[in-house]
mmCIF file of C-alpha atoms and ligand atoms in Angstrom:
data_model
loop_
_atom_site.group_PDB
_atom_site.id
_atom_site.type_symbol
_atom_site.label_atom_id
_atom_site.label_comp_id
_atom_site.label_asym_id
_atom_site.label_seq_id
_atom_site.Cartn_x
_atom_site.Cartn_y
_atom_site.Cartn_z
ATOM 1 C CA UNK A 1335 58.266 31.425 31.497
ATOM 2 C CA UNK A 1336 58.464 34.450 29.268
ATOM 3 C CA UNK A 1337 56.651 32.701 26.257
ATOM 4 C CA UNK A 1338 54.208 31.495 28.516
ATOM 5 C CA UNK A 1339 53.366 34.990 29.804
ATOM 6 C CA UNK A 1340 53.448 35.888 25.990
ATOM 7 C CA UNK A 1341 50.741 33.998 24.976
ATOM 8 C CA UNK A 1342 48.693 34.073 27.801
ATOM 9 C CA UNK A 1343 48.564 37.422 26.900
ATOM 10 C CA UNK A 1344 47.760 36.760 23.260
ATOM 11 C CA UNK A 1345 45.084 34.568 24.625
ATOM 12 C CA UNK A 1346 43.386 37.106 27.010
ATOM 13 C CA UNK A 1347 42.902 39.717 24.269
ATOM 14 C CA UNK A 1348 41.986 37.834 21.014
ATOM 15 C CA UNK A 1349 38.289 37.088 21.517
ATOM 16 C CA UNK A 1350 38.031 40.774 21.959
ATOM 17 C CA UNK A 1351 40.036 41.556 19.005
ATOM 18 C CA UNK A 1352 38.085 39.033 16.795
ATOM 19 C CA UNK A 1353 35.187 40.439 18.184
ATOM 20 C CA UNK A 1354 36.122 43.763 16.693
ATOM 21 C CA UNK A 1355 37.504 42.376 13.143
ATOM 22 C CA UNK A 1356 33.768 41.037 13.206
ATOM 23 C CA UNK A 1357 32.201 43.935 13.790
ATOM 24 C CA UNK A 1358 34.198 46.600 11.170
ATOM 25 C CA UNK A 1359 33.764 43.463 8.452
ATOM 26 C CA UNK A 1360 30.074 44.047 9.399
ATOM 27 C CA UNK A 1361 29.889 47.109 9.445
ATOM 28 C CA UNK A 1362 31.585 47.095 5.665
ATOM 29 C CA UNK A 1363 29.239 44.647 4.559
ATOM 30 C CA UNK A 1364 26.432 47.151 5.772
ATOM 31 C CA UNK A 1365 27.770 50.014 4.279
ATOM 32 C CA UNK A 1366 28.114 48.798 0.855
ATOM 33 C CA UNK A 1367 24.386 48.820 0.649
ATOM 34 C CA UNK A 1368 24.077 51.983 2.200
ATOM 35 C CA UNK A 1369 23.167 53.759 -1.081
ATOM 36 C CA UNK A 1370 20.249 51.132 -1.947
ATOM 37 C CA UNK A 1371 18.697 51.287 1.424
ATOM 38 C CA UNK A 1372 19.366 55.206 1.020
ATOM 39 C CA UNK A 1373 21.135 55.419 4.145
ATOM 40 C CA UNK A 1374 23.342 58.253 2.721
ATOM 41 C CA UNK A 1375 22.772 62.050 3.168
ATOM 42 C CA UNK A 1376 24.625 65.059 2.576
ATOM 43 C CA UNK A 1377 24.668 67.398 5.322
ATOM 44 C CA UNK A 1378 26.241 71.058 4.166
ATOM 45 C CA UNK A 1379 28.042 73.742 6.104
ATOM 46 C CA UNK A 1380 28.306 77.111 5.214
ATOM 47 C CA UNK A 1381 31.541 78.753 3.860
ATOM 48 C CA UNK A 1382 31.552 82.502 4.852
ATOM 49 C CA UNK A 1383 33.211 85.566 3.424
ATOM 50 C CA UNK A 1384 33.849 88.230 6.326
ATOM 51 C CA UNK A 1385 35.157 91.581 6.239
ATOM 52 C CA UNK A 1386 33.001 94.758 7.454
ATOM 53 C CA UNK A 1387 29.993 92.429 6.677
ATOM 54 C CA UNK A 1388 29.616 88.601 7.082
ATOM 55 C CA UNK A 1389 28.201 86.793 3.580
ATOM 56 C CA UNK A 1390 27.954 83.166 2.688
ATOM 57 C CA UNK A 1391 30.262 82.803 -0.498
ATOM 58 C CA UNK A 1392 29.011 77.900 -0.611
ATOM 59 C CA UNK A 1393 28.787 75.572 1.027
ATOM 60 C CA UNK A 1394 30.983 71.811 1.824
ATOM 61 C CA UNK A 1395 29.278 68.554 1.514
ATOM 62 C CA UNK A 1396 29.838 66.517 4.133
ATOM 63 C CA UNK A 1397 28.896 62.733 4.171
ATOM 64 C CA UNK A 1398 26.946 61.056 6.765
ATOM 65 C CA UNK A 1399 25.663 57.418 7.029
ATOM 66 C CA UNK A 1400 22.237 56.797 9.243
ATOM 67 C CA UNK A 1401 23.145 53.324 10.241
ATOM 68 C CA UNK A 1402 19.856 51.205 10.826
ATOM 69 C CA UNK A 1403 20.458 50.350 14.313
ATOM 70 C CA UNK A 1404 23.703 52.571 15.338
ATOM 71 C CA UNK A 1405 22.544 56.285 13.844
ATOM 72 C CA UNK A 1406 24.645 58.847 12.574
ATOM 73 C CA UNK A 1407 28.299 56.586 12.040
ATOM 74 C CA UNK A 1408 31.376 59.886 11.159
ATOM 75 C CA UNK A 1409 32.662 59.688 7.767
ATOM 76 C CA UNK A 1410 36.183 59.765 9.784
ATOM 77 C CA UNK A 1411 34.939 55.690 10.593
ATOM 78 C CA UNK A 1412 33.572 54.852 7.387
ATOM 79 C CA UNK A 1413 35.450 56.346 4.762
ATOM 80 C CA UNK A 1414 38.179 54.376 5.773
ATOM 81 C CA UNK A 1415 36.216 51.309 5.822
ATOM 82 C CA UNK A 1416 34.368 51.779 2.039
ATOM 83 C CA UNK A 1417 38.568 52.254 1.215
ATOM 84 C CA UNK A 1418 39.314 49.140 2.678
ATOM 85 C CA UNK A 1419 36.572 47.647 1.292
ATOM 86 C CA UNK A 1420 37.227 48.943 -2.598
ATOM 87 C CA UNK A 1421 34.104 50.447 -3.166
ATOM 88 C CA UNK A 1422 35.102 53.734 -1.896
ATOM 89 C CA UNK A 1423 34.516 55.566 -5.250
ATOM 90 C CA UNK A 1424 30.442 54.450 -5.172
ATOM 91 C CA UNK A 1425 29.992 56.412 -2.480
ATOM 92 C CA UNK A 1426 32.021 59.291 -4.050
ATOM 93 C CA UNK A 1427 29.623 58.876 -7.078
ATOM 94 C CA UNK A 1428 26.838 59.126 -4.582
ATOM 95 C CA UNK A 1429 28.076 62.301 -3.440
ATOM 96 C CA UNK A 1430 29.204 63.877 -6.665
ATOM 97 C CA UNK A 1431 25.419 63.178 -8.313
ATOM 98 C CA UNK A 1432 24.099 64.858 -5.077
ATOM 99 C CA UNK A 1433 26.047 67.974 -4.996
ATOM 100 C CA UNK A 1434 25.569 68.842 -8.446
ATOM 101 C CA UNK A 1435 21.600 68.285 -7.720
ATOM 102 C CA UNK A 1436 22.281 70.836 -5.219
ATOM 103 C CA UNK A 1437 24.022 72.818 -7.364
ATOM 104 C CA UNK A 1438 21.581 73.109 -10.085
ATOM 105 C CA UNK A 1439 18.815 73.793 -7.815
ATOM 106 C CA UNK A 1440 20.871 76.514 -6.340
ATOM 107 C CA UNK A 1441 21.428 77.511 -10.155
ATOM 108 C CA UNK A 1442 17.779 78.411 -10.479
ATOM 109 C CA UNK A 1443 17.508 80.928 -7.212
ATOM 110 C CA UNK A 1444 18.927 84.253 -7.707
ATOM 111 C CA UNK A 1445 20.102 84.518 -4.349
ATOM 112 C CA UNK A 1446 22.018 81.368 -4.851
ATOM 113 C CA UNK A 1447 23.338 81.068 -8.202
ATOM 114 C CA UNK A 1448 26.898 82.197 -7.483
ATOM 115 C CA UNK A 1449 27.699 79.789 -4.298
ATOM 116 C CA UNK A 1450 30.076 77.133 -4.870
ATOM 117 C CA UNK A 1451 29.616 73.476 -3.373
ATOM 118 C CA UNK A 1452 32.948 72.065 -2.036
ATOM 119 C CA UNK A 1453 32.947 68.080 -1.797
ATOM 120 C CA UNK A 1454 35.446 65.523 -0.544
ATOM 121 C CA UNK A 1455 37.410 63.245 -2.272
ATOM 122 C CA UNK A 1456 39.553 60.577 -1.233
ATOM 123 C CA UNK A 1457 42.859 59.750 -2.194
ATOM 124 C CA UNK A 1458 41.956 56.051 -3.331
ATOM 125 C CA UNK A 1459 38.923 57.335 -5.492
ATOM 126 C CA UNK A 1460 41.030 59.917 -7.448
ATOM 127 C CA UNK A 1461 43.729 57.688 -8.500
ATOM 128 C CA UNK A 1462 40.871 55.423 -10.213
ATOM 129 C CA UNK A 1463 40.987 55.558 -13.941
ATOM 130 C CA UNK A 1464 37.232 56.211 -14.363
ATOM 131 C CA UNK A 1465 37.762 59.448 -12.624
ATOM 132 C CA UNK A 1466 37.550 62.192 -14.965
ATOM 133 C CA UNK A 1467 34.804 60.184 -17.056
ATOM 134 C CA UNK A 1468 32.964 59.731 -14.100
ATOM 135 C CA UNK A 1469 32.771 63.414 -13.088
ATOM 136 C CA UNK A 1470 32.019 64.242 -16.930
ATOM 137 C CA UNK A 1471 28.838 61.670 -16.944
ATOM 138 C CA UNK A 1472 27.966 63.416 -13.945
ATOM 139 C CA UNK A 1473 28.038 66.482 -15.332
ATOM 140 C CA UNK A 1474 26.398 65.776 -18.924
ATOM 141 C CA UNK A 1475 23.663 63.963 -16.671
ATOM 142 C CA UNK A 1476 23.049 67.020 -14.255
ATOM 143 C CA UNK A 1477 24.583 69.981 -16.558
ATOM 144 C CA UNK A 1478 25.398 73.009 -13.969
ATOM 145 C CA UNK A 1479 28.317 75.477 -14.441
ATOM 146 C CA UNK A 1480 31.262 73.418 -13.051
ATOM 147 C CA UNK A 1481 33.267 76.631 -11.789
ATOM 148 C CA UNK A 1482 30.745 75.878 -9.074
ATOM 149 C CA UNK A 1483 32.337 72.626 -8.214
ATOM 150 C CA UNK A 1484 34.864 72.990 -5.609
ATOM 151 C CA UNK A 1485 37.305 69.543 -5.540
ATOM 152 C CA UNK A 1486 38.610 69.024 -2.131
ATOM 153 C CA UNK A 1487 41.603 67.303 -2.059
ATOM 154 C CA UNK A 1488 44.485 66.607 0.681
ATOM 155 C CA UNK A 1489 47.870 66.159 0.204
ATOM 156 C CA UNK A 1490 48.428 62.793 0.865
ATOM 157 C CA UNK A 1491 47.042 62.530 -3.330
ATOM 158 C CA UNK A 1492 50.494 63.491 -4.167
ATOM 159 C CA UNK A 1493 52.406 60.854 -2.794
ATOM 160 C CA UNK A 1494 51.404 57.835 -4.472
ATOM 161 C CA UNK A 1495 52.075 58.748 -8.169
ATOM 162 C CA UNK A 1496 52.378 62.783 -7.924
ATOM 163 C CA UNK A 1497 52.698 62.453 -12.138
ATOM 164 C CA UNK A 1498 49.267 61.405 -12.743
ATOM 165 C CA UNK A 1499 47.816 63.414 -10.280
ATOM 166 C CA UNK A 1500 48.775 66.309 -11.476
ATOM 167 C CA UNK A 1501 47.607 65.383 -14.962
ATOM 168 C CA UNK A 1502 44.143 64.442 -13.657
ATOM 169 C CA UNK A 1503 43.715 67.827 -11.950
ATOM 170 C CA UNK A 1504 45.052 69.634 -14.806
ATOM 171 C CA UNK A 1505 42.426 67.831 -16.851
ATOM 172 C CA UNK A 1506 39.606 68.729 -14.203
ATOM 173 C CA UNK A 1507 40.756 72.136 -13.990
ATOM 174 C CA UNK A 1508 40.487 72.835 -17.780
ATOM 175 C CA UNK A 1509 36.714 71.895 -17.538
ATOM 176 C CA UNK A 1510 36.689 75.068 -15.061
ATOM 177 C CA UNK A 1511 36.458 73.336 -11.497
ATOM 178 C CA UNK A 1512 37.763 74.389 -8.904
ATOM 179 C CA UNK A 1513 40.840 72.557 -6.267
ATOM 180 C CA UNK A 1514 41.288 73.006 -2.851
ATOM 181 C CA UNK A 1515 43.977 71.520 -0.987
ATOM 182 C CA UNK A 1516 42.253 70.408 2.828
ATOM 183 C CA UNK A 1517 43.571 69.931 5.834
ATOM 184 C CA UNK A 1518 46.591 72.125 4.206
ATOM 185 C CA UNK A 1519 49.676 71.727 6.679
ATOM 186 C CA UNK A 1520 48.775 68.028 8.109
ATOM 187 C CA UNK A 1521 50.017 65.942 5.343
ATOM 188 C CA UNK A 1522 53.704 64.687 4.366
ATOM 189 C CA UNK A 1523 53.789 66.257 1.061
ATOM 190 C CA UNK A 1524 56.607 68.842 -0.374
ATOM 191 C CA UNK A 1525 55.231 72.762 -1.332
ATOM 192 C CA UNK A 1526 56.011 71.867 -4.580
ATOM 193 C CA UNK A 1527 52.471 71.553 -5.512
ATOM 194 C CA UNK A 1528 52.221 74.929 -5.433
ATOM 195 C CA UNK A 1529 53.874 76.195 -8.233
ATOM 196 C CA UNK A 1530 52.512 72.877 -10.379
ATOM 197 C CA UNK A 1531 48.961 73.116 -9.513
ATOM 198 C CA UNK A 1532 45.785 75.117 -10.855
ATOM 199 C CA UNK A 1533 44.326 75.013 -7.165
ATOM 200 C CA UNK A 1534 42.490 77.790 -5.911
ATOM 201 C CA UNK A 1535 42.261 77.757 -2.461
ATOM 202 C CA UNK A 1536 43.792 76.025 0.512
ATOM 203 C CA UNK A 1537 42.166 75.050 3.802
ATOM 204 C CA UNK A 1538 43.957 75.323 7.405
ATOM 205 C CA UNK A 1539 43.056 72.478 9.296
ATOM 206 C CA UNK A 1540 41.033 73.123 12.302
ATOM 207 C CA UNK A 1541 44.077 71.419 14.449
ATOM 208 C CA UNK A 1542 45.444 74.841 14.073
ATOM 209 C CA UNK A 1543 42.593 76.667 14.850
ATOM 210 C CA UNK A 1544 41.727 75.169 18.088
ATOM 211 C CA UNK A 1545 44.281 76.585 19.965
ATOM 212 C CA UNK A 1546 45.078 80.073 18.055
ATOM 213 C CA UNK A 1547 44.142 82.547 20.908
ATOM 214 C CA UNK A 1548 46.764 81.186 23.842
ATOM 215 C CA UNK A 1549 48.763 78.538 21.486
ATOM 216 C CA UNK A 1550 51.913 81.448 20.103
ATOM 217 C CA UNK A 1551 53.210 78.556 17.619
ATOM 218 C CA UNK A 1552 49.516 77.735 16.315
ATOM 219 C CA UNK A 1553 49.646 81.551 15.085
ATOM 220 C CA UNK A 1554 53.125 81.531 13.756
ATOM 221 C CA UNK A 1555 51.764 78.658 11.611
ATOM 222 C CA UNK A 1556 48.545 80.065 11.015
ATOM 223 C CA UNK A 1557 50.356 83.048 9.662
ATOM 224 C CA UNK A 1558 52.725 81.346 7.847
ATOM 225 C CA UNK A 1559 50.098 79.794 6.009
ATOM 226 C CA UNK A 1560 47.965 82.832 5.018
ATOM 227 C CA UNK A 1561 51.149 84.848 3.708
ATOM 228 C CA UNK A 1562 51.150 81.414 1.505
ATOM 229 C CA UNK A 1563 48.223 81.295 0.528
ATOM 230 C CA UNK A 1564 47.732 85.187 -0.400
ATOM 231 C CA UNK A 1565 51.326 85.215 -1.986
ATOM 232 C CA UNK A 1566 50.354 82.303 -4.707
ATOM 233 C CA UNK A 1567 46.930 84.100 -4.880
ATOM 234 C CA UNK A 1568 44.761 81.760 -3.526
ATOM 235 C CA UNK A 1569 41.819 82.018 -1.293
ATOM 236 C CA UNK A 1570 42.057 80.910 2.428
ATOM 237 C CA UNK A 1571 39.790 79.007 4.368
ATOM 238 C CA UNK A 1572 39.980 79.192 8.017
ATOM 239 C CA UNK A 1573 38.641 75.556 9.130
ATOM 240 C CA UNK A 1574 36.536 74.868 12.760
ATOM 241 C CA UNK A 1575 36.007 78.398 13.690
ATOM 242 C CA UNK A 1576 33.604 78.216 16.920
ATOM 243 C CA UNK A 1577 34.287 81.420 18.860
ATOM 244 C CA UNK A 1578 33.830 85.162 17.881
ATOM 245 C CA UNK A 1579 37.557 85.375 19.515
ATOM 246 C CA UNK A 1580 39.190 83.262 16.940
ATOM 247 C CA UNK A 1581 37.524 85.202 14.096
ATOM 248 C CA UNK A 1582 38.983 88.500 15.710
ATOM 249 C CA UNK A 1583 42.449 87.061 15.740
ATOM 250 C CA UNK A 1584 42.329 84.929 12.441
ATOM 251 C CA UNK A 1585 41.068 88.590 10.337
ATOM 252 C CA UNK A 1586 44.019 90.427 12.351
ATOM 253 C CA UNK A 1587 46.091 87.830 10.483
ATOM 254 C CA UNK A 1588 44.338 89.155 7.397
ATOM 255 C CA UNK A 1589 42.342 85.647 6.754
ATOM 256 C CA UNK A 1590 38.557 86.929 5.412
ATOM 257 C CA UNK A 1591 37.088 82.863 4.244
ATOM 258 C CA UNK A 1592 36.117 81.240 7.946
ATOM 259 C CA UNK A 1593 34.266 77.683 8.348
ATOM 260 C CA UNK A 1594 32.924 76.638 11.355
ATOM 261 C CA UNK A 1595 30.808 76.178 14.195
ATOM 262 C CA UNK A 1596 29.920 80.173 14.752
ATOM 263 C CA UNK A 1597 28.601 80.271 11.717
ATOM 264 C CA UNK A 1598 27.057 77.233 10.810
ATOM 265 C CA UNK A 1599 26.984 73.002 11.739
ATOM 266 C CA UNK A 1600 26.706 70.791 9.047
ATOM 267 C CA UNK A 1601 22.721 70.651 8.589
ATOM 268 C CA UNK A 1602 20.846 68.915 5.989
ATOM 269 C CA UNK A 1603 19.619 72.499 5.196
ATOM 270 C CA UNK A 1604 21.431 75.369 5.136
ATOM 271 C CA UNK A 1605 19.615 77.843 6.804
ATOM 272 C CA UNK A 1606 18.830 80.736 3.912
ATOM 273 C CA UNK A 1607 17.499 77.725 2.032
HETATM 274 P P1 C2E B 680 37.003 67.756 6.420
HETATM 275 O O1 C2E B 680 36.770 67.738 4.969
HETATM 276 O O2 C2E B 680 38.235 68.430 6.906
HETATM 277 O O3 C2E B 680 35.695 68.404 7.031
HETATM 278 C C1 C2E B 680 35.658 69.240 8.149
HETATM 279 C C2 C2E B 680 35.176 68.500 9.378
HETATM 280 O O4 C2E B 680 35.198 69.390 10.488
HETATM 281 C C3 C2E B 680 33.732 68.019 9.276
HETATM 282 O O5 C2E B 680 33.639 66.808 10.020
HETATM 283 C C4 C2E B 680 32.955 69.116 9.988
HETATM 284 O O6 C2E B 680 31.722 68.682 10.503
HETATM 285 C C5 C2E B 680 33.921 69.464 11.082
HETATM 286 N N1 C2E B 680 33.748 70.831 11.553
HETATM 287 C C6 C2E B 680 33.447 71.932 10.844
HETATM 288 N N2 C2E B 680 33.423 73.034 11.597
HETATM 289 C C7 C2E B 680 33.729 72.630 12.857
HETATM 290 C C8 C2E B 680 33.864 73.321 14.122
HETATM 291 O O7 C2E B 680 33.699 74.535 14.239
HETATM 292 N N3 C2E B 680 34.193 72.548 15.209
HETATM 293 C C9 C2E B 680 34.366 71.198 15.126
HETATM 294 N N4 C2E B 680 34.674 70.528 16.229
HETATM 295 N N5 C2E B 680 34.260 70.525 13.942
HETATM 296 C C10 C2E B 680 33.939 71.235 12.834
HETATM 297 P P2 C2E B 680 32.854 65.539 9.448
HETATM 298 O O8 C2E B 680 31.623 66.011 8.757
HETATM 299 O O9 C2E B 680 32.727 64.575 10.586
HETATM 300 O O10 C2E B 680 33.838 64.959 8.366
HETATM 301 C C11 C2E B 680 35.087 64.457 8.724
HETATM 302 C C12 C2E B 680 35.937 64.175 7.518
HETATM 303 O O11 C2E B 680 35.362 63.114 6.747
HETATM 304 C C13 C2E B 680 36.050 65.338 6.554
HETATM 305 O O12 C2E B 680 37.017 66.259 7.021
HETATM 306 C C14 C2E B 680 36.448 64.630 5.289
HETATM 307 O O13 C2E B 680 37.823 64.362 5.275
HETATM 308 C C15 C2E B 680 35.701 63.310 5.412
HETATM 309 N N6 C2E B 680 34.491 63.360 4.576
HETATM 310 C C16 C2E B 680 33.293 63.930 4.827
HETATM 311 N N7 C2E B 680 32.436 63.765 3.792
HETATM 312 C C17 C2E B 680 33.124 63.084 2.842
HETATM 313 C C18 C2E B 680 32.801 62.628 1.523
HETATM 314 O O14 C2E B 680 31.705 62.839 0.970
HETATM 315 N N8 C2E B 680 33.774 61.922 0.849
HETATM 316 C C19 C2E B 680 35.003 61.707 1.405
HETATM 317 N N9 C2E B 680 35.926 61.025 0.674
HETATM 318 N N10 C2E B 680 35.347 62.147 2.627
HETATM 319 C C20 C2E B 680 34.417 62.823 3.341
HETATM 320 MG MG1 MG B 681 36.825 68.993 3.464
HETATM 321 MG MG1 MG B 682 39.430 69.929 6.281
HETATM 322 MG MG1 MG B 683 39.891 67.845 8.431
#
């Protein structure tokens, strides 16, 4: 009676669940021509420096996909799905070309010439071989200072083969850009990194932000993290800031490099532009 039941059950749910297999293999079978139907955009938010006045220090590159008939799809849906799919590191291409576009415009206005453009990377498009040639051809194609280039990375990059990355970003890091370690605290890595790494700055993932004012163990964290961060002399970002009250209490905790809604969404302009 029991394996009846069993796959009754199995029967009830799998036109639904095929339906869905359909639908994400769709969906990576649109997405892979995303960049020739220029369905990609970068949308940038503002990274700010505050202490007795408020100034924007860059900017983050954030992906977005305008789907044809579903608009704006998250990057936390289809990044995954361009990894599944192995083409991942086109898109990253996409990106990388773009930002330093950005970059060398911002090169050429006064006001702009010292911000810093932070992009994403994933995990799967670092450990490709064609990496650090990639980024060079990129860079001999759209020359731009590339201590301007900020290299977000998360942790998870240093489980896999910790060895190579660690040569990689040494590599990258000679040619003068800069690392950041996101989402800092989420991932299952060791501290290690730390000592290893030429990274300059490490992001606190808004997860601990959300809750700093009433939350007492979000602020022990918090805490934790910026004595970290200022003891290896490294710059901290405060991620997902959207209240004048979490500022407050994140610069009582002596943080002073704040991303977020109160300052500004991800826009396809940034708004001094
Ligand atoms: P992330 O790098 O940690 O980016 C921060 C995310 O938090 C962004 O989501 C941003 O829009 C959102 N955010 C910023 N401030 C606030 C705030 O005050 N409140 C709230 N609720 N959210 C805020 P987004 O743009 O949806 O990106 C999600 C993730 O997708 C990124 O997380 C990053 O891991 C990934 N991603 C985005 N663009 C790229 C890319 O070009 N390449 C790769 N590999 N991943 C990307
Ligand atoms: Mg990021
Ligand atoms: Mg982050
Ligand atoms: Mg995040």
């Amino acid at each position: 009676h029991a394996k009846k039941k069993g796959c009754n059950t199995i029967c009830f749910f799998e036109p639904l669940l095929q339906r869905r297999f359909e639908e994400r293999l769709e969906l990576q079978e649109d997405l892979r021509d995303a960049i020739d139907k220029e369905q990609l955009e970068l949308f940038y938010q503002k990274q700010m420096r505050v202490n007795e006045q408020a100034e924007c220090m860059g900017a983050e590159a954030l992906l977005r996909w305008k789907h044809p008939a579903r608009g704006f799809i998250s990057p936390l849906e289809f990044i995954p799905l361009a990894e599944e799919g192995g083409y991942i590191h086109l898109l990253g291409e996409w990106v990388l070309k773009h930002a330093l576009q950005k970059l060398q415009k911002w090169q050429k206005d006064p006001q702009k010439s010292h911000w810093r453009l932070s992009i994403n990377i994933s995990a799967k498009e670092f450990e490709r071989e064609d990496f650090i040639s990639n980024v060079q051809k990129n860079f001999n194609q759209t020359p731009c200072p590339p201590h301007r280039l900020c290299i977000e990375l998360t942790e998870g990059i240093l489980i896999q083969d910790p060895e190579k990355s660690i040569q990689k970003i040494l590599a990258l890091a000679s040619m003068g850009i800069l690392f950041s370690i996101d989402d800092f605290g989420t991932g299952y890595s060791s501290l290690q990194y730390l000592k290893k790494l030429p990274i300059q700055e490490l992001k606190i993932d808004r997860c601990f932000i959300q809750n700093i004012l009433e939350d007492e163990q979000d602020q022990i964290l918090v805490d934790t993290m910026i004595g970290i961060g200022k003891k290896f002399n490294l710059n901290v970002v405060a991620e997902g800031v959207e209240t004048q009250e979490q500022l407050k209490k994140l610069q009582s905790m002596g943080c002073e490099l704040f991303q977020g809604f109160l300052f500004s969404k991800p826009s396809p302009v940034l708004s001094a532009e």
